[in-house]
Amino acid sequence: METTDFNKKLNYALILSVITIIYNTLEGLVSTFFGASDETLALFGFGVDSFVEVLSGIGIAHMIFRMKRSEIKERDRFEITALRITGSALYILTIGLIVGAGIAILNKSEPETTVVGIIIAVISILTMYFLYREKLKVGEKLQSQPIISDAKCTKTCFYLSFILLISSGIYEIWHIPYIDAIGSLGIAWYAFKEGREAFQNAKSKSLSCASNCC
């Protein structure tokens, strides 16, 4: 691949990374606000996960900046620290969602409404699908495992959006008890999985990821 073409694709990868950071920040702010005000644990947990994904996105953006300067063979200290912070935050989120779901079930708490959760989930599904396809495409063209793995992380966010959509939709239509708590447990499972993978990748330091998410 010519140097000019390589740099153009790296710049596009960086733009996608910045879009991911900005989108997840906005999504996190809106989701946590309405999750708290409407008392929907699934939406609140989804929002906190969005903030954690911002940390991961910053690590990827930093890696792309390094790739623009020279060839890289392993993660640097900043990227490893970002992975460890991301993993810790995801583990804390997992525990918080499990405890919150237990309390909600014991107290028979139900959301006031899950309409906002439905809207955010639909927007997130469309956005994450676009980002996943574009990241995967540019990662394959650059033959960059970190960018391909970041695309797979975005695909995980795509799945989380479906969990939010299903739990929010079912509750809003049929008002089935505990469905919001069950949805939050689904988010907790993915948060735990992502957290474990973040620590594994931080430990290995390698840019070739055996897991689906870098």
Coordinates of C-alpha atoms in Angstrom, one line a residue:
M1 CA 0.0 0.0 0.0
E2 CA 1.3 3.5 -0.9
T3 CA 2.3 5.8 1.9
T4 CA -0.3 8.4 0.9
D5 CA -3.1 5.9 0.7
F6 CA -2.0 4.3 4.0
N7 CA -2.1 7.7 5.8
K8 CA -5.5 8.5 4.3
K9 CA -6.9 5.3 5.7
L10 CA -5.2 5.9 9.1
N11 CA -6.8 9.4 9.2
Y12 CA -10.2 7.8 8.4
A13 CA -9.7 5.3 11.3
L14 CA -8.9 8.2 13.6
I15 CA -12.0 10.1 12.5
L16 CA -14.1 7.0 13.3
S17 CA -12.4 6.7 16.7
V18 CA -13.2 10.4 17.4
I19 CA -16.8 9.9 16.3
T20 CA -17.0 6.9 18.7
I21 CA -15.7 8.9 21.6
I22 CA -18.0 11.9 21.0
Y23 CA -21.1 9.7 20.4
N24 CA -20.5 7.5 23.5
T25 CA -20.0 10.7 25.6
L26 CA -23.3 12.1 24.5
E27 CA -25.0 8.7 24.8
G28 CA -23.7 8.3 28.3
L29 CA -24.9 11.7 29.4
V30 CA -28.4 11.2 28.1
S31 CA -28.7 7.6 29.2
T32 CA -27.6 8.1 32.7
F33 CA -29.7 11.2 33.2
F34 CA -33.0 9.6 31.9
G35 CA -32.0 6.2 33.4
A36 CA -31.9 7.9 36.9
S37 CA -34.9 10.1 36.4
D38 CA -37.1 7.4 34.9
E39 CA -35.7 4.8 37.3
T40 CA -34.7 2.3 34.6
L41 CA -31.6 0.4 35.6
A42 CA -31.0 -1.0 32.2
L43 CA -30.8 2.4 30.6
F44 CA -28.6 3.8 33.4
G45 CA -26.2 0.8 33.2
F46 CA -26.1 1.2 29.4
G47 CA -25.1 4.9 29.9
V48 CA -22.4 4.0 32.3
D49 CA -21.0 1.4 29.9
S50 CA -21.0 4.2 27.2
F51 CA -18.7 6.3 29.4
V52 CA -16.4 3.3 29.9
E53 CA -16.3 2.8 26.1
V54 CA -15.0 6.4 25.9
L55 CA -11.9 5.4 27.9
S56 CA -11.4 2.5 25.5
G57 CA -11.9 4.8 22.5
I58 CA -9.2 7.2 23.8
G59 CA -6.7 4.3 24.1
I60 CA -7.5 3.3 20.4
A61 CA -7.2 6.9 19.2
H62 CA -3.8 7.2 21.0
M63 CA -2.7 4.0 19.3
I64 CA -3.7 5.3 15.8
F65 CA -1.7 8.5 16.5
R66 CA 1.3 6.3 17.2
M67 CA 0.7 4.3 14.0
K68 CA 0.7 7.6 12.0
R69 CA 4.2 8.4 13.3
S70 CA 5.9 5.0 13.0
E71 CA 5.3 1.2 12.9
I72 CA 4.3 -0.1 16.4
K73 CA 4.7 -3.6 17.7
E74 CA 3.2 -3.5 21.1
R75 CA 1.1 -1.4 23.4
D76 CA 2.7 1.5 25.3
R77 CA 2.2 2.4 28.9
F78 CA -0.7 4.8 28.2
E79 CA -2.7 2.1 26.3
I80 CA -2.0 -0.5 29.0
T81 CA -3.2 1.9 31.7
A82 CA -6.3 2.7 29.7
L83 CA -7.1 -1.0 29.4
R84 CA -6.7 -1.5 33.1
I85 CA -8.8 1.4 34.0
T86 CA -11.4 0.2 31.5
G87 CA -11.4 -3.3 32.9
S88 CA -11.7 -2.0 36.5
A89 CA -14.6 0.3 35.6
L90 CA -16.4 -2.6 33.8
Y91 CA -16.0 -4.9 36.8
I92 CA -17.4 -2.1 39.1
L93 CA -20.3 -1.6 36.7
T94 CA -21.0 -5.4 36.7
I95 CA -21.2 -5.5 40.5
G96 CA -23.3 -2.4 40.6
L97 CA -25.8 -3.7 38.1
I98 CA -26.1 -7.1 39.8
V99 CA -26.7 -5.4 43.2
G100 CA -29.1 -2.9 41.7
A101 CA -31.1 -5.6 39.9
G102 CA -31.3 -7.6 43.2
I103 CA -32.6 -4.5 45.1
A104 CA -35.0 -3.7 42.3
I105 CA -36.5 -7.2 42.4
L106 CA -36.7 -7.3 46.2
N107 CA -38.4 -3.8 46.4
K108 CA -40.5 -4.6 43.3
S109 CA -39.3 -1.4 41.7
E110 CA -40.5 -0.6 38.2
P111 CA -39.4 2.2 35.7
E112 CA -41.8 5.1 35.2
T113 CA -41.3 4.7 31.5
T114 CA -38.8 3.1 29.1
V115 CA -39.6 5.2 26.0
V116 CA -36.3 7.0 26.2
G117 CA -34.5 3.7 26.3
I118 CA -36.2 2.6 23.1
I119 CA -35.3 5.8 21.3
I120 CA -31.6 5.6 22.5
A121 CA -31.4 1.9 21.6
V122 CA -32.6 2.4 18.1
I123 CA -30.2 5.4 17.5
S124 CA -27.3 3.3 19.0
I125 CA -28.1 0.3 16.8
L126 CA -27.9 2.4 13.6
T127 CA -24.8 4.3 14.8
M128 CA -22.9 1.2 16.0
Y129 CA -23.6 -0.8 12.9
F130 CA -22.2 2.0 10.7
L131 CA -19.1 2.4 12.9
Y132 CA -18.6 -1.4 13.1
R133 CA -18.7 -1.9 9.3
E134 CA -16.4 1.1 8.6
K135 CA -13.9 0.2 11.3
L136 CA -13.8 -3.4 10.1
K137 CA -13.4 -2.3 6.5
V138 CA -10.5 0.2 7.2
G139 CA -8.9 -2.3 9.6
E140 CA -8.8 -5.0 7.0
K141 CA -7.4 -2.7 4.4
L142 CA -4.6 -1.6 6.8
Q143 CA -4.2 -5.1 8.0
S144 CA -4.3 -3.7 11.5
Q145 CA -5.4 -6.2 14.2
P146 CA -6.0 -3.4 16.8
I147 CA -8.4 -1.5 14.5
I148 CA -10.2 -4.8 13.6
S149 CA -10.5 -5.7 17.3
D150 CA -11.9 -2.2 18.0
A151 CA -14.5 -2.9 15.4
K152 CA -15.5 -6.0 17.3
C153 CA -15.7 -3.9 20.5
T154 CA -18.2 -1.7 18.6
K155 CA -20.1 -4.8 17.6
T156 CA -20.4 -5.7 21.3
C157 CA -22.0 -2.2 21.8
F158 CA -24.4 -3.1 19.0
Y159 CA -25.5 -6.2 20.9
L160 CA -25.9 -4.2 24.1
S161 CA -28.2 -1.8 22.2
F162 CA -30.4 -4.8 21.3
I163 CA -30.6 -5.9 24.9
L164 CA -31.7 -2.4 25.9
L165 CA -34.2 -2.2 23.0
I166 CA -35.8 -5.6 23.9
S167 CA -36.0 -5.0 27.6
S168 CA -37.3 -1.4 27.2
G169 CA -39.7 -2.4 24.4
I170 CA -41.2 -5.3 26.3
Y171 CA -41.7 -3.2 29.5
E172 CA -43.3 -0.3 27.7
I173 CA -45.7 -2.5 25.8
W174 CA -46.7 -5.1 28.4
H175 CA -45.3 -3.7 31.7
I176 CA -43.9 -7.1 32.6
P177 CA -42.4 -6.9 36.1
Y178 CA -38.6 -7.3 36.5
I179 CA -37.9 -7.1 32.8
D180 CA -35.9 -4.0 33.3
A181 CA -33.8 -5.7 36.0
I182 CA -33.3 -8.7 33.7
G183 CA -32.1 -6.4 30.9
S184 CA -29.6 -4.8 33.3
L185 CA -28.3 -8.2 34.1
G186 CA -27.7 -8.9 30.4
I187 CA -25.7 -5.7 30.2
A188 CA -23.8 -6.8 33.3
W189 CA -22.8 -10.0 31.6
Y190 CA -21.3 -8.1 28.6
A191 CA -19.6 -5.6 30.9
F192 CA -18.0 -8.5 32.8
K193 CA -16.9 -10.1 29.6
E194 CA -15.4 -6.9 28.2
G195 CA -13.7 -6.2 31.5
R196 CA -12.0 -9.6 31.5
E197 CA -10.8 -9.1 28.0
A198 CA -9.4 -5.7 28.8
F199 CA -7.3 -7.1 31.5
Q200 CA -6.1 -10.0 29.3
N201 CA -5.1 -7.6 26.6
A202 CA -3.3 -5.3 29.1
K203 CA -1.4 -8.3 30.5
S204 CA -0.3 -9.6 27.1
K205 CA 0.8 -6.1 25.8
S206 CA 0.6 -7.7 22.3
L207 CA -1.2 -5.9 19.4
S208 CA -2.5 -9.3 18.2
C209 CA -5.6 -10.0 20.3
A210 CA -6.9 -13.5 20.8
S211 CA -10.1 -12.1 22.2
N212 CA -12.8 -10.3 20.3
C213 CA -12.2 -6.9 22.0
C214 CA -9.1 -4.8 22.4

